[in-house]
């Protein structure tokens, strides 16, 4: 079968389409005929090798961790899935997704695709949606609290804006001026233009006392104190990217990683099918242009999710 592969750690330009063996589902696994794959920054980090100490990969390595498709076969002792089922999964550490066939493991990172949810939307949901949900779980209750989401136009941010607003938070979200209507449409109460590098200052103009919570989805470690200036004394800053160091004014800073509980992914998918949660897929590429899709993920301004379709 055809797959987009990396033969060693290196730049995205070195990704190549290769013929690799069709995977065989093991115990508790399903073989998925791929219909769509959503791109994530982690895919790129795995290719570059920048996270190799935490996530080492074996080469040749098939890229991609978010997939939707149709179950082709099931492995031994696989319960709850049968050939023909439409599914969506995050399959990090199980198999690469940007391939004609891939594997997924039964459990909280695999679910059926509800009626009315197309393959693109289903593929775009797992990693970004579950990370946004993990952030929400980390700071509930949020009703009535002011939450600044920096990086709101990205995959995680687009879901976080919606989930936090639906949970009753007053959401201040970053975006470029051209993205304002889109981000307001996701439920943000204010959109802050981050391009001038004054996000915290502009947030303070809107909420002079400071926001209760900052989701720092776009900041590296060096930029965390700057964005944390938007928070109230003894407020909370959450990051998904850095092991943070202590901040001033009693502001707590914590790293939150994707944690999926049973029912989280199926719950998100159900909310999509009910029209309660939008999946902003803003770029769709054919399989033959999958490498370009990755290059665009890092080289161009992205809003929401980019998807490769088979
Ligand atoms: N720890 C975990 O479990 C976990 C899970 C998921 C994601 N993550 C990490 O979380 C981060 C965000 O993920 P993602 O999937 O949302 O990434 P993404 O889709 O690439 O989105 C990043 C967004 O942030 C915007 N942005 C860049 N610089 C900004 C700034 N200074 N202020 C405000 N917004 C800015 C980007 O806009 P431009 O296009 O203009 O740059 C883009 O819209 C990544 O580093 C990812 O690796 C961690």
mmCIF file of C-alpha atoms and ligand atoms in Angstrom:
data_model
loop_
_atom_site.group_PDB
_atom_site.id
_atom_site.type_symbol
_atom_site.label_atom_id
_atom_site.label_comp_id
_atom_site.label_asym_id
_atom_site.label_seq_id
_atom_site.Cartn_x
_atom_site.Cartn_y
_atom_site.Cartn_z
ATOM 1 C CA UNK A 1 0.000 0.000 0.000
ATOM 2 C CA UNK A 2 1.060 3.621 -0.478
ATOM 3 C CA UNK A 3 2.070 5.699 2.545
ATOM 4 C CA UNK A 4 3.792 9.003 3.279
ATOM 5 C CA UNK A 5 6.998 8.063 5.056
ATOM 6 C CA UNK A 6 10.096 9.475 6.690
ATOM 7 C CA UNK A 7 13.211 7.339 6.281
ATOM 8 C CA UNK A 8 15.030 9.171 9.078
ATOM 9 C CA UNK A 9 14.712 12.284 11.226
ATOM 10 C CA UNK A 10 14.885 15.312 8.964
ATOM 11 C CA UNK A 11 12.979 18.078 7.154
ATOM 12 C CA UNK A 12 9.480 17.736 5.746
ATOM 13 C CA UNK A 13 10.955 18.051 2.243
ATOM 14 C CA UNK A 14 12.444 14.564 2.745
ATOM 15 C CA UNK A 15 9.041 12.914 3.222
ATOM 16 C CA UNK A 16 8.435 10.414 0.435
ATOM 17 C CA UNK A 17 5.598 8.262 -0.826
ATOM 18 C CA UNK A 18 6.591 4.630 -0.384
ATOM 19 C CA UNK A 19 5.122 1.177 -0.818
ATOM 20 C CA UNK A 20 4.877 -0.399 2.615
ATOM 21 C CA UNK A 21 3.221 -3.556 3.895
ATOM 22 C CA UNK A 22 -0.466 -3.312 4.698
ATOM 23 C CA UNK A 23 -0.656 -3.530 8.508
ATOM 24 C CA UNK A 24 -2.225 -6.518 10.242
ATOM 25 C CA UNK A 25 -4.527 -5.781 13.188
ATOM 26 C CA UNK A 26 -3.379 -7.239 16.490
ATOM 27 C CA UNK A 27 -5.454 -7.969 19.575
ATOM 28 C CA UNK A 28 -8.005 -5.240 20.226
ATOM 29 C CA UNK A 29 -7.151 -3.467 16.987
ATOM 30 C CA UNK A 30 -9.018 -2.605 13.808
ATOM 31 C CA UNK A 31 -7.651 -2.246 10.294
ATOM 32 C CA UNK A 32 -8.993 1.005 8.850
ATOM 33 C CA UNK A 33 -9.299 1.871 5.166
ATOM 34 C CA UNK A 34 -8.295 5.515 5.383
ATOM 35 C CA UNK A 35 -10.683 8.186 4.145
ATOM 36 C CA UNK A 36 -9.239 11.306 5.765
ATOM 37 C CA UNK A 37 -6.301 12.277 7.965
ATOM 38 C CA UNK A 38 -5.994 15.533 9.913
ATOM 39 C CA UNK A 39 -2.604 17.159 10.441
ATOM 40 C CA UNK A 40 -1.146 18.118 13.796
ATOM 41 C CA UNK A 41 2.020 19.945 14.855
ATOM 42 C CA UNK A 42 3.063 16.742 16.644
ATOM 43 C CA UNK A 43 3.272 14.963 13.278
ATOM 44 C CA UNK A 44 5.893 17.493 12.217
ATOM 45 C CA UNK A 45 7.814 17.196 15.493
ATOM 46 C CA UNK A 46 7.916 13.410 15.044
ATOM 47 C CA UNK A 47 9.313 13.831 11.530
ATOM 48 C CA UNK A 48 11.926 16.377 12.588
ATOM 49 C CA UNK A 49 12.874 14.325 15.643
ATOM 50 C CA UNK A 50 12.466 17.292 17.984
ATOM 51 C CA UNK A 51 10.462 15.166 20.446
ATOM 52 C CA UNK A 52 12.500 11.985 19.998
ATOM 53 C CA UNK A 53 13.309 11.746 23.708
ATOM 54 C CA UNK A 54 9.611 11.444 24.540
ATOM 55 C CA UNK A 55 8.284 9.968 21.281
ATOM 56 C CA UNK A 56 11.053 8.044 19.513
ATOM 57 C CA UNK A 57 9.961 6.514 16.194
ATOM 58 C CA UNK A 58 11.240 3.600 14.153
ATOM 59 C CA UNK A 59 12.125 4.353 10.537
ATOM 60 C CA UNK A 60 10.786 4.097 7.933
ATOM 61 C CA UNK A 61 8.033 5.892 9.754
ATOM 62 C CA UNK A 62 4.527 6.481 8.382
ATOM 63 C CA UNK A 63 3.347 9.964 9.440
ATOM 64 C CA UNK A 64 -0.048 10.973 10.785
ATOM 65 C CA UNK A 65 -1.958 10.378 14.035
ATOM 66 C CA UNK A 66 -5.590 11.412 13.357
ATOM 67 C CA UNK A 67 -7.664 9.261 11.024
ATOM 68 C CA UNK A 68 -11.179 8.514 9.930
ATOM 69 C CA UNK A 69 -12.225 5.712 7.651
ATOM 70 C CA UNK A 70 -13.968 2.376 7.435
ATOM 71 C CA UNK A 71 -13.105 -0.763 9.335
ATOM 72 C CA UNK A 72 -11.771 -3.345 6.893
ATOM 73 C CA UNK A 73 -10.937 -6.101 9.379
ATOM 74 C CA UNK A 74 -10.654 -6.632 13.104
ATOM 75 C CA UNK A 75 -7.900 -8.302 15.113
ATOM 76 C CA UNK A 76 -8.276 -11.079 17.681
ATOM 77 C CA UNK A 77 -10.396 -10.255 20.735
ATOM 78 C CA UNK A 78 -11.593 -6.991 19.206
ATOM 79 C CA UNK A 79 -14.981 -6.150 20.645
ATOM 80 C CA UNK A 80 -17.468 -3.526 19.489
ATOM 81 C CA UNK A 81 -16.252 -3.040 15.929
ATOM 82 C CA UNK A 82 -16.931 -4.924 12.691
ATOM 83 C CA UNK A 83 -15.961 -4.585 9.031
ATOM 84 C CA UNK A 84 -17.871 -1.757 7.419
ATOM 85 C CA UNK A 85 -18.067 0.423 10.536
ATOM 86 C CA UNK A 86 -17.236 4.111 10.023
ATOM 87 C CA UNK A 87 -14.736 5.149 12.684
ATOM 88 C CA UNK A 88 -12.455 7.921 13.807
ATOM 89 C CA UNK A 89 -9.323 7.499 15.895
ATOM 90 C CA UNK A 90 -6.112 8.921 17.159
ATOM 91 C CA UNK A 91 -3.530 6.226 16.512
ATOM 92 C CA UNK A 92 -0.299 7.726 17.834
ATOM 93 C CA UNK A 93 2.077 4.869 18.622
ATOM 94 C CA UNK A 94 -0.161 2.318 16.895
ATOM 95 C CA UNK A 95 0.388 2.970 13.176
ATOM 96 C CA UNK A 96 0.881 5.894 10.811
ATOM 97 C CA UNK A 97 -2.301 7.424 9.444
ATOM 98 C CA UNK A 98 -1.205 8.936 6.113
ATOM 99 C CA UNK A 99 -1.500 5.617 4.320
ATOM 100 C CA UNK A 100 -4.144 3.759 2.380
ATOM 101 C CA UNK A 101 -4.692 1.528 5.416
ATOM 102 C CA UNK A 102 -3.869 2.065 9.059
ATOM 103 C CA UNK A 103 -4.560 0.540 12.466
ATOM 104 C CA UNK A 104 -6.403 1.825 15.512
ATOM 105 C CA UNK A 105 -6.631 0.439 19.011
ATOM 106 C CA UNK A 106 -9.989 -0.023 20.703
ATOM 107 C CA UNK A 107 -10.358 2.167 23.783
ATOM 108 C CA UNK A 108 -10.889 5.869 24.424
ATOM 109 C CA UNK A 109 -9.007 6.959 21.279
ATOM 110 C CA UNK A 110 -11.271 5.069 18.853
ATOM 111 C CA UNK A 111 -14.955 5.634 18.281
ATOM 112 C CA UNK A 112 -17.691 5.124 15.737
ATOM 113 C CA UNK A 113 -18.370 8.035 13.434
ATOM 114 C CA UNK A 114 -21.919 9.189 14.015
ATOM 115 C CA UNK A 115 -24.437 9.647 11.201
ATOM 116 C CA UNK A 116 -24.077 13.034 9.582
ATOM 117 C CA UNK A 117 -20.409 13.532 10.492
ATOM 118 C CA UNK A 118 -18.294 13.448 7.354
ATOM 119 C CA UNK A 119 -14.858 11.837 7.173
ATOM 120 C CA UNK A 120 -13.006 15.177 7.084
ATOM 121 C CA UNK A 121 -14.665 16.442 10.240
ATOM 122 C CA UNK A 122 -14.243 13.114 12.002
ATOM 123 C CA UNK A 123 -10.527 13.023 11.206
ATOM 124 C CA UNK A 124 -10.033 16.555 12.498
ATOM 125 C CA UNK A 125 -11.563 15.806 15.870
ATOM 126 C CA UNK A 126 -9.358 13.482 17.980
ATOM 127 C CA UNK A 127 -6.041 15.153 18.840
ATOM 128 C CA UNK A 128 -7.170 18.773 18.777
ATOM 129 C CA UNK A 129 -10.643 18.189 20.198
ATOM 130 C CA UNK A 130 -9.436 15.937 23.010
ATOM 131 C CA UNK A 131 -6.664 18.367 23.933
ATOM 132 C CA UNK A 132 -9.171 21.225 24.132
ATOM 133 C CA UNK A 133 -11.408 19.019 26.272
ATOM 134 C CA UNK A 134 -8.467 18.114 28.522
ATOM 135 C CA UNK A 135 -7.805 21.827 29.046
ATOM 136 C CA UNK A 136 -11.453 22.377 29.952
ATOM 137 C CA UNK A 137 -11.450 19.459 32.382
ATOM 138 C CA UNK A 138 -8.353 20.952 33.978
ATOM 139 C CA UNK A 139 -10.040 24.188 34.979
ATOM 140 C CA UNK A 140 -13.745 23.544 35.473
ATOM 141 C CA UNK A 141 -15.919 25.202 36.528
ATOM 142 C CA UNK A 142 -15.343 27.988 34.013
ATOM 143 C CA UNK A 143 -18.838 29.476 34.000
ATOM 144 C CA UNK A 144 -18.590 33.209 34.518
ATOM 145 C CA UNK A 145 -14.793 33.238 34.380
ATOM 146 C CA UNK A 146 -12.705 35.249 31.921
ATOM 147 C CA UNK A 147 -10.499 33.024 29.788
ATOM 148 C CA UNK A 148 -7.875 34.259 27.316
ATOM 149 C CA UNK A 149 -7.077 31.737 24.581
ATOM 150 C CA UNK A 150 -3.840 32.536 22.778
ATOM 151 C CA UNK A 151 -3.472 30.430 19.642
ATOM 152 C CA UNK A 152 -7.251 30.370 19.283
ATOM 153 C CA UNK A 153 -7.154 30.100 15.498
ATOM 154 C CA UNK A 154 -5.316 26.762 15.564
ATOM 155 C CA UNK A 155 -6.659 23.254 15.792
ATOM 156 C CA UNK A 156 -6.723 23.066 19.594
ATOM 157 C CA UNK A 157 -7.749 26.695 19.934
ATOM 158 C CA UNK A 158 -10.707 26.409 17.572
ATOM 159 C CA UNK A 159 -12.187 23.661 19.739
ATOM 160 C CA UNK A 160 -11.169 25.333 23.000
ATOM 161 C CA UNK A 161 -12.998 28.542 22.079
ATOM 162 C CA UNK A 162 -16.169 26.564 21.447
ATOM 163 C CA UNK A 163 -15.921 24.279 24.487
ATOM 164 C CA UNK A 164 -15.044 27.037 26.956
ATOM 165 C CA UNK A 165 -17.748 29.366 25.604
ATOM 166 C CA UNK A 166 -20.313 26.556 25.746
ATOM 167 C CA UNK A 167 -19.297 25.918 29.367
ATOM 168 C CA UNK A 168 -20.119 29.531 30.224
ATOM 169 C CA UNK A 169 -16.704 31.213 30.121
ATOM 170 C CA UNK A 170 -16.248 34.704 28.721
ATOM 171 C CA UNK A 171 -13.690 33.966 26.025
ATOM 172 C CA UNK A 172 -11.085 36.409 24.765
ATOM 173 C CA UNK A 173 -9.501 34.779 21.737
ATOM 174 C CA UNK A 174 -6.559 35.709 19.567
ATOM 175 C CA UNK A 175 -6.835 35.995 15.797
ATOM 176 C CA UNK A 176 -5.647 37.982 12.858
ATOM 177 C CA UNK A 177 -8.007 40.789 11.820
ATOM 178 C CA UNK A 178 -9.203 38.709 8.854
ATOM 179 C CA UNK A 179 -10.148 35.887 11.224
ATOM 180 C CA UNK A 180 -12.301 37.983 13.558
ATOM 181 C CA UNK A 181 -15.705 36.939 12.193
ATOM 182 C CA UNK A 182 -14.678 33.286 12.121
ATOM 183 C CA UNK A 183 -13.513 33.272 15.734
ATOM 184 C CA UNK A 184 -16.565 35.206 16.927
ATOM 185 C CA UNK A 185 -18.629 32.578 15.104
ATOM 186 C CA UNK A 186 -17.030 29.898 17.285
ATOM 187 C CA UNK A 187 -18.408 31.691 20.338
ATOM 188 C CA UNK A 188 -15.582 34.020 21.372
ATOM 189 C CA UNK A 189 -16.757 37.199 23.066
ATOM 190 C CA UNK A 190 -13.767 39.271 21.941
ATOM 191 C CA UNK A 191 -11.051 38.729 19.358
ATOM 192 C CA UNK A 192 -7.607 40.157 20.065
ATOM 193 C CA UNK A 193 -5.253 40.864 17.166
ATOM 194 C CA UNK A 194 -2.033 39.116 18.175
ATOM 195 C CA UNK A 195 0.016 40.266 15.217
ATOM 196 C CA UNK A 196 1.340 43.361 17.032
ATOM 197 C CA UNK A 197 2.713 41.225 19.858
ATOM 198 C CA UNK A 198 0.523 42.959 22.475
ATOM 199 C CA UNK A 199 -1.975 40.236 23.338
ATOM 200 C CA UNK A 200 -1.651 40.546 27.127
ATOM 201 C CA UNK A 201 -1.863 44.339 27.020
ATOM 202 C CA UNK A 202 -4.975 44.267 24.797
ATOM 203 C CA UNK A 203 -6.551 41.635 27.051
ATOM 204 C CA UNK A 204 -5.918 43.938 30.047
ATOM 205 C CA UNK A 205 -7.722 46.757 28.220
ATOM 206 C CA UNK A 206 -10.772 44.484 27.926
ATOM 207 C CA UNK A 207 -10.487 42.999 31.433
ATOM 208 C CA UNK A 208 -8.452 45.507 33.490
ATOM 209 C CA UNK A 209 -8.264 43.292 36.565
ATOM 210 C CA UNK A 210 -6.890 40.394 34.536
ATOM 211 C CA UNK A 211 -8.416 37.198 33.209
ATOM 212 C CA UNK A 212 -8.893 34.180 35.456
ATOM 213 C CA UNK A 213 -7.322 31.689 33.070
ATOM 214 C CA UNK A 214 -4.890 31.933 30.147
ATOM 215 C CA UNK A 215 -4.576 29.100 27.652
ATOM 216 C CA UNK A 216 -1.117 29.653 26.177
ATOM 217 C CA UNK A 217 -1.338 27.466 23.063
ATOM 218 C CA UNK A 218 1.051 29.487 20.919
ATOM 219 C CA UNK A 219 3.773 30.466 23.378
ATOM 220 C CA UNK A 220 7.102 28.809 23.956
ATOM 221 C CA UNK A 221 8.684 28.914 27.412
ATOM 222 C CA UNK A 222 10.311 32.299 26.900
ATOM 223 C CA UNK A 223 6.980 33.850 25.892
ATOM 224 C CA UNK A 224 4.982 32.487 28.831
ATOM 225 C CA UNK A 225 5.699 35.348 31.270
ATOM 226 C CA UNK A 226 4.546 37.845 28.624
ATOM 227 C CA UNK A 227 1.181 36.206 28.028
ATOM 228 C CA UNK A 228 0.800 35.493 31.766
ATOM 229 C CA UNK A 229 0.691 39.257 32.326
ATOM 230 C CA UNK A 230 -2.938 39.027 31.201
ATOM 231 C CA UNK A 231 -3.849 36.879 34.224
ATOM 232 C CA UNK A 232 -5.106 38.067 37.597
ATOM 233 C CA UNK A 233 -2.838 37.687 40.615
ATOM 234 C CA UNK A 234 -2.904 34.020 41.588
ATOM 235 C CA UNK A 235 -4.547 33.222 38.254
ATOM 236 C CA UNK A 236 -3.952 30.132 36.137
ATOM 237 C CA UNK A 237 -1.914 29.696 32.942
ATOM 238 C CA UNK A 238 -2.165 26.422 31.046
ATOM 239 C CA UNK A 239 0.222 25.405 28.288
ATOM 240 C CA UNK A 240 0.330 22.343 26.055
ATOM 241 C CA UNK A 241 3.798 22.927 24.723
ATOM 242 C CA UNK A 242 6.292 23.663 27.445
ATOM 243 C CA UNK A 243 7.399 22.351 30.803
ATOM 244 C CA UNK A 244 6.830 25.706 32.454
ATOM 245 C CA UNK A 245 8.887 27.395 35.111
ATOM 246 C CA UNK A 246 7.358 29.421 37.960
ATOM 247 C CA UNK A 247 5.673 32.737 37.204
ATOM 248 C CA UNK A 248 5.378 35.903 39.285
ATOM 249 C CA UNK A 249 2.384 37.279 41.253
ATOM 250 C CA UNK A 250 1.351 33.855 42.452
ATOM 251 C CA UNK A 251 0.191 32.870 38.966
ATOM 252 C CA UNK A 252 0.094 29.092 38.670
ATOM 253 C CA UNK A 253 1.374 27.646 35.409
ATOM 254 C CA UNK A 254 0.746 24.036 34.431
ATOM 255 C CA UNK A 255 1.280 21.911 31.387
ATOM 256 C CA UNK A 256 -1.749 19.954 30.231
ATOM 257 C CA UNK A 257 -1.377 16.968 27.920
ATOM 258 C CA UNK A 258 -4.112 15.243 25.976
ATOM 259 C CA UNK A 259 -5.828 12.784 28.282
ATOM 260 C CA UNK A 260 -8.729 10.803 26.881
ATOM 261 C CA UNK A 261 -11.255 9.212 29.188
ATOM 262 C CA UNK A 262 -13.816 6.666 28.029
ATOM 263 C CA UNK A 263 -16.576 8.550 26.275
ATOM 264 C CA UNK A 264 -14.628 11.751 25.606
ATOM 265 C CA UNK A 265 -14.079 11.157 21.882
ATOM 266 C CA UNK A 266 -17.516 9.658 21.297
ATOM 267 C CA UNK A 267 -18.980 12.593 23.251
ATOM 268 C CA UNK A 268 -17.216 15.116 21.035
ATOM 269 C CA UNK A 269 -18.351 13.251 17.915
ATOM 270 C CA UNK A 270 -21.922 13.238 19.216
ATOM 271 C CA UNK A 271 -21.764 16.992 19.788
ATOM 272 C CA UNK A 272 -20.591 17.437 16.199
ATOM 273 C CA UNK A 273 -23.461 15.325 14.883
ATOM 274 C CA UNK A 274 -25.937 17.365 16.961
ATOM 275 C CA UNK A 275 -24.549 20.596 15.519
ATOM 276 C CA UNK A 276 -23.279 21.761 18.936
ATOM 277 C CA UNK A 277 -19.611 21.672 17.962
ATOM 278 C CA UNK A 278 -18.181 22.870 14.676
ATOM 279 C CA UNK A 279 -15.139 21.293 13.092
ATOM 280 C CA UNK A 280 -13.320 24.036 11.215
ATOM 281 C CA UNK A 281 -11.599 22.215 8.379
ATOM 282 C CA UNK A 282 -10.088 24.983 6.275
ATOM 283 C CA UNK A 283 -7.748 23.124 3.957
ATOM 284 C CA UNK A 284 -8.284 19.814 2.158
ATOM 285 C CA UNK A 285 -5.500 18.170 0.157
ATOM 286 C CA UNK A 286 -5.543 14.998 -1.946
ATOM 287 C CA UNK A 287 -3.304 12.159 -0.710
ATOM 288 C CA UNK A 288 -0.865 12.914 -3.527
ATOM 289 C CA UNK A 289 -0.288 16.389 -1.985
ATOM 290 C CA UNK A 290 0.073 15.269 1.617
ATOM 291 C CA UNK A 291 3.633 16.540 1.877
ATOM 292 C CA UNK A 292 2.518 19.985 0.680
ATOM 293 C CA UNK A 293 -0.165 19.920 3.338
ATOM 294 C CA UNK A 294 2.491 19.466 6.026
ATOM 295 C CA UNK A 295 4.618 22.214 4.533
ATOM 296 C CA UNK A 296 1.582 24.517 4.620
ATOM 297 C CA UNK A 297 0.875 23.591 8.248
ATOM 298 C CA UNK A 298 4.214 25.016 9.290
ATOM 299 C CA UNK A 299 4.758 27.597 6.543
ATOM 300 C CA UNK A 300 1.390 29.305 6.194
ATOM 301 C CA UNK A 301 -1.151 30.910 8.504
ATOM 302 C CA UNK A 302 -3.655 28.220 9.383
ATOM 303 C CA UNK A 303 -7.134 28.521 10.831
ATOM 304 C CA UNK A 304 -8.652 25.364 12.258
ATOM 305 C CA UNK A 305 -7.561 22.066 10.742
ATOM 306 C CA UNK A 306 -5.882 20.885 7.553
ATOM 307 C CA UNK A 307 -6.986 17.507 6.223
ATOM 308 C CA UNK A 308 -5.646 15.037 3.669
ATOM 309 C CA UNK A 309 -8.372 13.156 1.834
ATOM 310 C CA UNK A 310 -8.015 9.754 0.207
HETATM 311 N N1 LIG B 1 0.710 18.329 24.979
HETATM 312 C C1 LIG B 1 -0.274 17.870 24.232
HETATM 313 O O1 LIG B 1 -0.894 16.844 24.562
HETATM 314 C C2 LIG B 1 -0.630 18.609 22.981
HETATM 315 C C3 LIG B 1 -1.726 18.203 22.235
HETATM 316 C C4 LIG B 1 -2.076 18.951 21.102
HETATM 317 C C5 LIG B 1 -1.306 20.059 20.727
HETATM 318 N N2 LIG B 1 -0.211 20.377 21.464
HETATM 319 C C6 LIG B 1 0.614 21.530 21.081
HETATM 320 O O2 LIG B 1 -0.194 22.699 21.201
HETATM 321 C C7 LIG B 1 0.209 23.664 20.235
HETATM 322 C C8 LIG B 1 -1.024 24.124 19.438
HETATM 323 O O3 LIG B 1 -1.502 23.028 18.694
HETATM 324 P P1 LIG B 1 -2.490 23.252 17.475
HETATM 325 O O4 LIG B 1 -2.819 21.914 16.938
HETATM 326 O O5 LIG B 1 -3.604 24.146 17.851
HETATM 327 O O6 LIG B 1 -1.528 24.053 16.464
HETATM 328 P P2 LIG B 1 -1.904 24.809 15.114
HETATM 329 O O7 LIG B 1 -3.138 24.216 14.525
HETATM 330 O O8 LIG B 1 -0.663 24.881 14.313
HETATM 331 O O9 LIG B 1 -2.332 26.271 15.580
HETATM 332 C C9 LIG B 1 -1.498 27.239 16.098
HETATM 333 C C10 LIG B 1 -2.236 28.555 15.938
HETATM 334 O O10 LIG B 1 -1.625 29.560 16.747
HETATM 335 C C11 LIG B 1 -1.504 30.740 15.968
HETATM 336 N N3 LIG B 1 -0.421 31.556 16.492
HETATM 337 C C12 LIG B 1 0.909 31.517 16.198
HETATM 338 N N4 LIG B 1 1.584 32.420 16.907
HETATM 339 C C13 LIG B 1 0.678 33.055 17.678
HETATM 340 C C14 LIG B 1 0.760 34.085 18.654
HETATM 341 N N5 LIG B 1 1.919 34.651 18.976
HETATM 342 N N6 LIG B 1 -0.378 34.475 19.266
HETATM 343 C C15 LIG B 1 -1.560 33.911 18.980
HETATM 344 N N7 LIG B 1 -1.715 32.916 18.067
HETATM 345 C C16 LIG B 1 -0.603 32.504 17.423
HETATM 346 C C17 LIG B 1 -1.220 30.198 14.594
HETATM 347 O O11 LIG B 1 -1.410 31.192 13.640
HETATM 348 P P3 LIG B 1 -0.328 31.402 12.468
HETATM 349 O O12 LIG B 1 -0.748 30.413 11.438
HETATM 350 O O13 LIG B 1 -0.527 32.809 12.091
HETATM 351 O O14 LIG B 1 1.050 31.112 13.022
HETATM 352 C C18 LIG B 1 -2.218 29.053 14.501
HETATM 353 O O15 LIG B 1 -3.504 29.510 14.121
HETATM 354 C C19 LIG B 1 1.276 22.989 19.376
HETATM 355 O O16 LIG B 1 2.555 23.353 19.838
HETATM 356 C C20 LIG B 1 1.054 21.500 19.621
HETATM 357 O O17 LIG B 1 2.210 20.728 19.419
HETATM 358 C C21 LIG B 1 0.140 19.678 22.587
#
